[in-house]
Short mmCIF file of C-alpha atoms in Angstrom, two decimals:
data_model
loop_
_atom_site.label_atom_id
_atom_site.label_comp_id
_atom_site.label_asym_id
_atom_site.label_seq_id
_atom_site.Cartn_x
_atom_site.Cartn_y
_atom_site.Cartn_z
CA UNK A 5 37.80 140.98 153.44
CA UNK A 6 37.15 144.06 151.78
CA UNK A 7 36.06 144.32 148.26
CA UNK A 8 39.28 146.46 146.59
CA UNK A 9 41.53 143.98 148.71
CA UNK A 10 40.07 141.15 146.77
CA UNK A 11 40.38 142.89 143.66
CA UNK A 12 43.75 143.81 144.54
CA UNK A 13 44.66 140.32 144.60
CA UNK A 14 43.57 139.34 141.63
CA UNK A 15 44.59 142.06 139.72
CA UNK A 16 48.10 141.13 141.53
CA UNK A 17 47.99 137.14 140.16
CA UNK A 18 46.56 138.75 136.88
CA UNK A 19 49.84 140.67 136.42
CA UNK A 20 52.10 138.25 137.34
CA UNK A 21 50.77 135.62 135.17
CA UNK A 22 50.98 138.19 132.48
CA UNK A 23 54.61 139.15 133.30
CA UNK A 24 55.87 135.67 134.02
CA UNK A 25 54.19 134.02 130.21
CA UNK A 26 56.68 137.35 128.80
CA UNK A 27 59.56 135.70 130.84
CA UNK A 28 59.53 132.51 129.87
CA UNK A 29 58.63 133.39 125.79
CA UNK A 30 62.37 135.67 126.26
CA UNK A 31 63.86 132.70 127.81
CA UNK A 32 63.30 130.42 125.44
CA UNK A 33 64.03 132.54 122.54
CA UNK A 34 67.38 134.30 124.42
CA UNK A 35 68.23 130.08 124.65
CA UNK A 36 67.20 129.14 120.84
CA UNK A 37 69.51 132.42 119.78
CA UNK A 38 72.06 130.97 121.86
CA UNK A 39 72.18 127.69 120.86
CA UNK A 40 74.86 126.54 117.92
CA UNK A 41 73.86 124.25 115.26
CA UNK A 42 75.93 121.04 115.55
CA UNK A 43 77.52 120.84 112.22
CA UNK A 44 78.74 123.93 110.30
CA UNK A 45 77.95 122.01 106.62
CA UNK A 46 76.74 125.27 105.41
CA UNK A 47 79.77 127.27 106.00
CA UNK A 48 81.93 124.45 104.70
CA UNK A 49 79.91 124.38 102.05
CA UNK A 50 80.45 127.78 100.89
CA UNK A 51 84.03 127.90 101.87
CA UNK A 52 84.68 124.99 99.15
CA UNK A 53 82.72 126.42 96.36
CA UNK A 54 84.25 129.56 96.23
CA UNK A 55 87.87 128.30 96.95
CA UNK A 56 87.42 126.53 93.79
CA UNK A 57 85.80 129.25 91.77
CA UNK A 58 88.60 131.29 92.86
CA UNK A 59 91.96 129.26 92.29
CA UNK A 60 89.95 127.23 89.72
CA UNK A 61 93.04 123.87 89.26
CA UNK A 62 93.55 120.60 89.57
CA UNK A 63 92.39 118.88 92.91
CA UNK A 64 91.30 115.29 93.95
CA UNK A 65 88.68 115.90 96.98
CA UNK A 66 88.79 111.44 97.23
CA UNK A 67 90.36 109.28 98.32
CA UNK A 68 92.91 110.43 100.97
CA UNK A 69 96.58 109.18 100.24
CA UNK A 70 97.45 105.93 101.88
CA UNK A 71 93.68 105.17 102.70
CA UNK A 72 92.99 101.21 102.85
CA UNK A 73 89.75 99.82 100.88
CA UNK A 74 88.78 96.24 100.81
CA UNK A 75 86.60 97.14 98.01
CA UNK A 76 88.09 96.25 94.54
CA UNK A 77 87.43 99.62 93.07
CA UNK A 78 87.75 103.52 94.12
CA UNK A 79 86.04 106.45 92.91
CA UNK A 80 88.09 108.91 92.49
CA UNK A 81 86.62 112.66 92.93
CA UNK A 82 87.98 116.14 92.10
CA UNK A 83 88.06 119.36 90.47
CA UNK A 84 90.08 120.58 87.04
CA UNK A 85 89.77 122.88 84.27
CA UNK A 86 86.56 122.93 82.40
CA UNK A 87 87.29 120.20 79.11
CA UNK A 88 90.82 119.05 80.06
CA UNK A 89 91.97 115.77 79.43
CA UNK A 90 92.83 113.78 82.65
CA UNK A 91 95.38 110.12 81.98
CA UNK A 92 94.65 108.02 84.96
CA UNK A 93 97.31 105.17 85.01
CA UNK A 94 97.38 102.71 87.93
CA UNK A 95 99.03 98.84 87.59
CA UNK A 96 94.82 98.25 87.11
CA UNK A 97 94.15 100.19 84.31
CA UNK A 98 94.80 103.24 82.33
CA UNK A 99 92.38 105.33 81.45
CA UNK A 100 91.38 108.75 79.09
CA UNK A 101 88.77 110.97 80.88
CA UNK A 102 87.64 114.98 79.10
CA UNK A 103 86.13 116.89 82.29
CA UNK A 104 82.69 118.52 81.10
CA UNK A 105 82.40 120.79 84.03
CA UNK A 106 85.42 121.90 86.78
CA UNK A 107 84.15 118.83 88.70
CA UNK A 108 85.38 114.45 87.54
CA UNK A 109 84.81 111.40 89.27
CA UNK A 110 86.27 108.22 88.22
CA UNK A 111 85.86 104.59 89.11
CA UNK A 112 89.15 102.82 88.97
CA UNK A 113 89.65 99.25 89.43
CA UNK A 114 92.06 98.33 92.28
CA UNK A 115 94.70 95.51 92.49
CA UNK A 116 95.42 93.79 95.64
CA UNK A 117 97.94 95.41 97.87
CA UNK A 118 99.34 98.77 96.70
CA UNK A 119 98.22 101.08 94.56
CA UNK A 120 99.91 103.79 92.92
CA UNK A 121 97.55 105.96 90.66
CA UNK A 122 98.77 108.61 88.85
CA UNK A 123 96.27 111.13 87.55
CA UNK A 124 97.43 113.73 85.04
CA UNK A 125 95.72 116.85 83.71
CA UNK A 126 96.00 118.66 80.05
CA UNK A 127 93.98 121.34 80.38
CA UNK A 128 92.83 122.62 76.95
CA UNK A 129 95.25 125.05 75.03
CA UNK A 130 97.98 123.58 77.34
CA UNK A 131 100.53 122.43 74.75
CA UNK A 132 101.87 119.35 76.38
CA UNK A 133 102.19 121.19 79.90
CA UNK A 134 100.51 119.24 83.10
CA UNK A 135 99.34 119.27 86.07
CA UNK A 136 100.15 115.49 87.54
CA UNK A 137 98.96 114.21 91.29
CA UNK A 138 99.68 110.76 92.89
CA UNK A 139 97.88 108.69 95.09
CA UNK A 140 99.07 105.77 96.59
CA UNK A 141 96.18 103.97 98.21
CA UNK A 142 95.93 99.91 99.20
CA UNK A 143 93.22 97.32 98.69
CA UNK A 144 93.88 94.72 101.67
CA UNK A 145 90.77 92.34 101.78
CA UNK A 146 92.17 91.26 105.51
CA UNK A 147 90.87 94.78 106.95
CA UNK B 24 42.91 150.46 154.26
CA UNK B 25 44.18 151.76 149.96
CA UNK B 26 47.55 152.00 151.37
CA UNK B 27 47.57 148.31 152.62
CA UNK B 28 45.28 146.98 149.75
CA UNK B 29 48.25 148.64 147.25
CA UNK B 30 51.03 146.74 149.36
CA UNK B 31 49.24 143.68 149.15
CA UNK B 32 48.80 143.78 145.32
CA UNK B 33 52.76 145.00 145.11
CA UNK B 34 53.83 142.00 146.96
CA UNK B 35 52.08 139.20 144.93
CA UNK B 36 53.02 141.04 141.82
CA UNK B 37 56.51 140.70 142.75
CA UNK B 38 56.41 137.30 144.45
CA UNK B 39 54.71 135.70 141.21
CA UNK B 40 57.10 137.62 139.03
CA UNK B 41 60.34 137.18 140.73
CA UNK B 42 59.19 133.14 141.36
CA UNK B 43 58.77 133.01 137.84
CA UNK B 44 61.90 134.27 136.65
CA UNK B 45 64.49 132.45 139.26
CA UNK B 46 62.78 129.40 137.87
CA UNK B 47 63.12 129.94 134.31
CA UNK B 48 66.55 131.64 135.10
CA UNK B 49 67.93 128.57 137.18
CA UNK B 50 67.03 125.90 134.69
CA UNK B 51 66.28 127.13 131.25
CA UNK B 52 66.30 123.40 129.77
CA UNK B 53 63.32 121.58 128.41
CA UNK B 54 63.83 118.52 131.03
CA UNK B 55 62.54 121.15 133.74
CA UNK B 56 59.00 121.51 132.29
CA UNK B 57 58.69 117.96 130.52
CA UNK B 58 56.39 115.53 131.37
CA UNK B 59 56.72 111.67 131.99
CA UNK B 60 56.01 111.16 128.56
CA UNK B 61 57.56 113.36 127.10
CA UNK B 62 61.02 112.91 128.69
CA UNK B 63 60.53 109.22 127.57
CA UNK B 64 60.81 110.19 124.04
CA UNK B 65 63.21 112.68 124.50
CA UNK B 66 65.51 110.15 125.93
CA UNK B 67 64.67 108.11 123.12
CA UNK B 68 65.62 110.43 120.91
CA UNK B 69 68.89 111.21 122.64
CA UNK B 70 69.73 107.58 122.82
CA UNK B 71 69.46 107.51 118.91
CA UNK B 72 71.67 110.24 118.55
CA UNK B 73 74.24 108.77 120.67
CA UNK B 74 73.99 105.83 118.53
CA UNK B 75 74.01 107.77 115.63
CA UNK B 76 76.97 109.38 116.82
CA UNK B 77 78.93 106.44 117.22
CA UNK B 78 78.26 105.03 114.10
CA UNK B 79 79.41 107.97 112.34
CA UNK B 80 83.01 107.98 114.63
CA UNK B 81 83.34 104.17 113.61
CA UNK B 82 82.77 104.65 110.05
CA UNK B 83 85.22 108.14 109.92
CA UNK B 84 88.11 105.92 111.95
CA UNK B 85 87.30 103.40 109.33
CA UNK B 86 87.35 105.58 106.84
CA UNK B 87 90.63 107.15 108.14
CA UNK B 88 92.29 104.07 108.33
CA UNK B 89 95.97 104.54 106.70
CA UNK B 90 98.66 101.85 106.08
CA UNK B 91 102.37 102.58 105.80
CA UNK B 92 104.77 101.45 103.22
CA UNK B 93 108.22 101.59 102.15
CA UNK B 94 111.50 99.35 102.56
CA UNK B 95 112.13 97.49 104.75
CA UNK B 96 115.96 97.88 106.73
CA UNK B 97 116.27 94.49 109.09
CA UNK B 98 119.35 94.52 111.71
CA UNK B 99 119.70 92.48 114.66
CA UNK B 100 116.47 90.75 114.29
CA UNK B 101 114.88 94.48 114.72
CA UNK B 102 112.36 95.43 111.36
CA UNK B 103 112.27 99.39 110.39
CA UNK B 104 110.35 100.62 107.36
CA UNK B 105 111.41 103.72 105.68
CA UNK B 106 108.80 105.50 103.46
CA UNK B 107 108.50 107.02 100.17
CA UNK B 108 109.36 110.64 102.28
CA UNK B 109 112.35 109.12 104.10
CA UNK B 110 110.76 108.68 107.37
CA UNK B 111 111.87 105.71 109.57
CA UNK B 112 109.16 103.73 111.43
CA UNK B 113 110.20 100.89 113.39
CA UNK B 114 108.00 98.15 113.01
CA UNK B 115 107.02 95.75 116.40
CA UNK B 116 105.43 92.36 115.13
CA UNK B 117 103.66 90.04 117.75
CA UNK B 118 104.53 86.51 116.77
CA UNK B 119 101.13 85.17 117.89
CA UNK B 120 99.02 87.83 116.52
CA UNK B 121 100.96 89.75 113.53
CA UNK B 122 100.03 87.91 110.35
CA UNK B 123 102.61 88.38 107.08
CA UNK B 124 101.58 88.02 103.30
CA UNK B 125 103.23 87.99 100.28
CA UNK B 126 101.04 89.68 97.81
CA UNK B 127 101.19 87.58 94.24
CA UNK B 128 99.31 89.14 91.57
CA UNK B 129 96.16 88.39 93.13
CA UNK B 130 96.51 86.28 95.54
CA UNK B 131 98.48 86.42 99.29
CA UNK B 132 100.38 84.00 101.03
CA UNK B 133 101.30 83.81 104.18
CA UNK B 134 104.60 84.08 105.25
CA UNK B 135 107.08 83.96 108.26
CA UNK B 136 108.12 87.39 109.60
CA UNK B 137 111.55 86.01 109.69
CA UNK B 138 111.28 86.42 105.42
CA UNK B 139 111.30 89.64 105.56
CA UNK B 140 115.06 90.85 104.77
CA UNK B 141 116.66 94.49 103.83
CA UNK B 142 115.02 95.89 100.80
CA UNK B 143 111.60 93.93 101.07
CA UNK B 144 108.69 96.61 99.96
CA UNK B 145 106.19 96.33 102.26
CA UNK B 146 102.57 97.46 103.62
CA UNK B 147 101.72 97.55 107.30
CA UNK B 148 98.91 98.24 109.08
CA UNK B 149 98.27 98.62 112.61
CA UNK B 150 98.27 101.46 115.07
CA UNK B 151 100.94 104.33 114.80
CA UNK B 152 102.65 105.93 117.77
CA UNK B 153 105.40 108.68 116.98
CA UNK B 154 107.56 106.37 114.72
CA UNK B 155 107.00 103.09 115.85
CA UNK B 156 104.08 100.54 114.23
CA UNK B 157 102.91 97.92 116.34
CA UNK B 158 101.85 95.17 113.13
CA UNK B 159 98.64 94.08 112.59
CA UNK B 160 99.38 92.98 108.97
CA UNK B 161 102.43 93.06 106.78
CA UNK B 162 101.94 92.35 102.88
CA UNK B 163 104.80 92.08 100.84
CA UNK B 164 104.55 93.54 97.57
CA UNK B 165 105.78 94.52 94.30
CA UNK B 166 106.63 98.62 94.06
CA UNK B 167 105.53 100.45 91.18
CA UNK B 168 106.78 103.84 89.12
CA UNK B 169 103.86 105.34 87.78
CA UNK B 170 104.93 108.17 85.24
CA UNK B 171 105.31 109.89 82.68
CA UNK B 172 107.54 112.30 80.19
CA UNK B 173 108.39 113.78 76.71
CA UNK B 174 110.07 110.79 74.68
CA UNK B 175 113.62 112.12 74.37
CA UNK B 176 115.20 109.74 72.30
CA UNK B 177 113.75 106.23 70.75
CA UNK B 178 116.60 103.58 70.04
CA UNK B 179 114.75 101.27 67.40
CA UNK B 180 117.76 98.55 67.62
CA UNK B 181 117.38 97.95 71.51
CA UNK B 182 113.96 98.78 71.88
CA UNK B 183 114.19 101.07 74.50
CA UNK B 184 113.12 104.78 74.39
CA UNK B 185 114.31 107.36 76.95
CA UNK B 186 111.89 109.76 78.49
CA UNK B 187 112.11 112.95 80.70
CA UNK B 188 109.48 113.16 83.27
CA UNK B 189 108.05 116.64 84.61
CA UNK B 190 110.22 116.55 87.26
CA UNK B 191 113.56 116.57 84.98
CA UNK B 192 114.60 112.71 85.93
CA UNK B 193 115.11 110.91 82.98
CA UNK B 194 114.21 107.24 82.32
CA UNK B 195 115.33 104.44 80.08
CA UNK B 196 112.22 102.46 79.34
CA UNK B 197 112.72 98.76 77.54
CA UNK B 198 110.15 98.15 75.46
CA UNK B 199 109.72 93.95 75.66
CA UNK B 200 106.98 91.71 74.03
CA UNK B 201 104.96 91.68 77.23
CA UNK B 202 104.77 95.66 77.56
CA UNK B 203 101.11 96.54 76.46
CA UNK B 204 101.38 99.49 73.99
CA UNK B 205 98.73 101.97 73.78
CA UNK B 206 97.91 105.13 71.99
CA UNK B 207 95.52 107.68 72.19
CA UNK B 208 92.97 108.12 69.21
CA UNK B 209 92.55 112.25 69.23
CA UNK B 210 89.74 112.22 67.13
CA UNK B 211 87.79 109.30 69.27
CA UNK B 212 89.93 109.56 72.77
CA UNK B 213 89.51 106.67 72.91
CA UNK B 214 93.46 104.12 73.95
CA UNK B 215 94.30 101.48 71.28
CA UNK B 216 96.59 99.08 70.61
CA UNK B 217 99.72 100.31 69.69
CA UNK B 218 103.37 99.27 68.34
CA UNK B 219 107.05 100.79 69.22
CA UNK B 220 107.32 102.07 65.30
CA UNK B 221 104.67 104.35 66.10
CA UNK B 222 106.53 106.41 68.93
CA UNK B 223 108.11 109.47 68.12
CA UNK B 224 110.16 111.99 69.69
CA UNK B 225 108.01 114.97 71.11
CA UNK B 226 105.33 112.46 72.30
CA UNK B 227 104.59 112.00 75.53
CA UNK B 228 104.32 108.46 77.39
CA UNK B 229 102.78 107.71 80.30
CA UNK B 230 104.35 103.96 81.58
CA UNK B 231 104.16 101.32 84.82
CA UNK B 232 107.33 99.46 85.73
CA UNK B 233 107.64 97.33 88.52
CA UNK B 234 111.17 98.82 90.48
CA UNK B 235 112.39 95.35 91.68
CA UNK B 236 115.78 97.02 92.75
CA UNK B 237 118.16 95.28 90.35
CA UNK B 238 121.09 96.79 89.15
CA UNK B 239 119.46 98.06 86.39
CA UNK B 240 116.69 99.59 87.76
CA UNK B 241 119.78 101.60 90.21
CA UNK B 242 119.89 103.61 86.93
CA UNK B 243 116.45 104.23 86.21
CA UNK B 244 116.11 101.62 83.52
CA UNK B 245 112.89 99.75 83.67
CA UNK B 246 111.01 97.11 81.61
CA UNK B 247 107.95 98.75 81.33
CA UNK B 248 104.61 96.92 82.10
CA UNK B 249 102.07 99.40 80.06
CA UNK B 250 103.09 102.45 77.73
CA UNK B 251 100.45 104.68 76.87
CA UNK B 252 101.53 107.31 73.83
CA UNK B 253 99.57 110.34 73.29
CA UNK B 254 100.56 111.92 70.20
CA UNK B 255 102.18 115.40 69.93
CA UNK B 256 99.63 116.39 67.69
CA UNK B 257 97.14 116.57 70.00
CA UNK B 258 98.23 119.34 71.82
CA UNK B 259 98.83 121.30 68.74
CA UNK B 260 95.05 121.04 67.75
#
């Protein structure tokens, strides 16, 4: 074999190792790009904060109505007006919460079988007028 | 003897190039270039996510899990439940594996399904398909109005007071020895013990009353369980 044929051939693997290590470095990167991330927490995340910056009233985030717990209490979570006074009455226990920030979370005892919680919100400079939400959630120790 | 050696350096360009990318473009996933070893951990690790996974579905479904409750309306042996938004379920109870309670203040007992007559308030849990419940459990329980209103009008001789919730119904509330009365202190904010002189119109109440259904609770006239007064004067602060 001549000696430019021999050179030729290795300057032919030379390249092609060269060109295929490009390839595959694309490849993988074209298939990270592609890829989706397998929650979407961020975004949620975002969503929720500026939905409540924006309408900025009286929520509750938790529990979901009719939920079963066969815990005897709840915490109850949600947004309201910055320093508004929130009644919680349930058959439990009533109860006088002021909000220091838009967000509250209360622990309310439960009472076996159904519970009908009533949470109501004065927010400050209201002059009597509410804002009221109901839950009606169940402690049933069988489930 | 250039013109062949340039061919020959042509074709194994292309053949290493072209292999290269009909691999890579065939199967791009990691299982294709993985060792032994390496796909041992990886299936490892997929096996933990799977279980993971799982874990997170059962707690959500627990999580999710949702009773129904309303009246009950029994005809021809047949049980239906209609709830607090006027839907009608009808409610299937397997003798053998349908259990029924009566809730007691804190306690359950069981009971026959056959107890359960018009009117009963009842939970039930168990899986939901379009309107019919298939009973795991049925509690029977007492139903309770949570609310609350401006006091209207305070009757000092029959100890009742009527109040007008947010929602323009009006109540007649009796105010008996066993209703706990409680005020709220607008200085502390903190609730204390309270008595009926204290109410006045313009205040607002929030009360608990069981509904048992009687005649007098057909016209919104309760005994109330719990009153809890806050004063008008807090809102004028």
């Amino acid at each position: 074999m001549k000696k430019e044929t021999v050179f030729a051939i290795f300057l032919g693997i030379g390249l092609g190792v060269v060109v295929s290590f490009v390839m595959i470095v694309k490849s993988k990167d074209r298939t990270l790009n592609k890829s989706k991330p397998l929650t979407n927490e961020k975004k949620t995340t975002v969503a929720v904060t500026e939905s409540v910056s924006q309408i900025q009233t009286f929520k509750i985030t938790q529990p979901q109505d009719r939920q079963i717990f066969n815990t005897k209490t709840v915490v109850i979570k949600g947004t309201s007006e910055n320093e508004s006074l929130i009644v919680v009455q349930s058959p439990a226990k009533d109860m006088v919460y002021q909000t220091k920030d838009d967000n509250f979370s209360i622990e309310m005892p439960l009472v076996l079988g159904e519970n009908v919680i009533s949470l109501t919100q004065y927010s400050k400079n209201s002059q009597g007028r509410s804002q009221q939400k109901q839950l009606r959630i169940y402690y049933l120790d069988e489930q | 003897m250039k013109k062949y050696t340039i061919i020959i350096f042509l074709v194994i360009l292309s053949l290493i190039s072209f292999g290269s990318f009909f691999v890579f473009a065939v199967d791009s996933s990691p299982e294709a270039v993985l060792t032994p070893s390496q796909s041992t951990e990886e299936d490892k690790d997929i096996q933990e996510l799977k279980e993971r996974v799982a874990n997170k579905v059962a707690e959500i479904r627990k999580k999710d899990q949702k009773a129904l409750s309303g009246y009950a309306n029994v005809k021809d042996g047949k049980i239906s439940l209609k709830d607090t938004e006027d839907m009608e379920y009808t409610v299937t109870i397997d003798e053998s594996l349908s259990k029924v309670y009566r809730i007691s203040g804190s306690t359950k007992k069981e009971i026959k399904p056959s107890d359960i007559k018009t009117d009963t308030y009842m939970i039930v849990t168990g899986p939901v398909v379009d309107k019919s419940v298939s009973a795991n459990f049925i509690f029977v329980d007492d139903v309770y109005i949570v609310q609350s209103g401006k006091v209207m009008e305070i009757n000092k001789e029959d100890y009742y007071i009527k109040i007008m919730s947010q929602d323009k119904e009006e109540y007649i509330l009796d105010i008996e020895t066993s209703t706990k009365q409680n005020m709220l202190n607008m200085k502390t904010l903190e609730i204390e013990k309270s008595g009926f002189s204290k109410i006045k119109e313009g205040d607002t109440a929030h009360f608990t009353a069981i509904n048992s259904k009687t005649e007098k609770n057909s016209s919104n006239r309760f005994t109330a369980q719990k009153i809890l007064v806050i004063p008008q004067e807090y809102f004028m602060k």
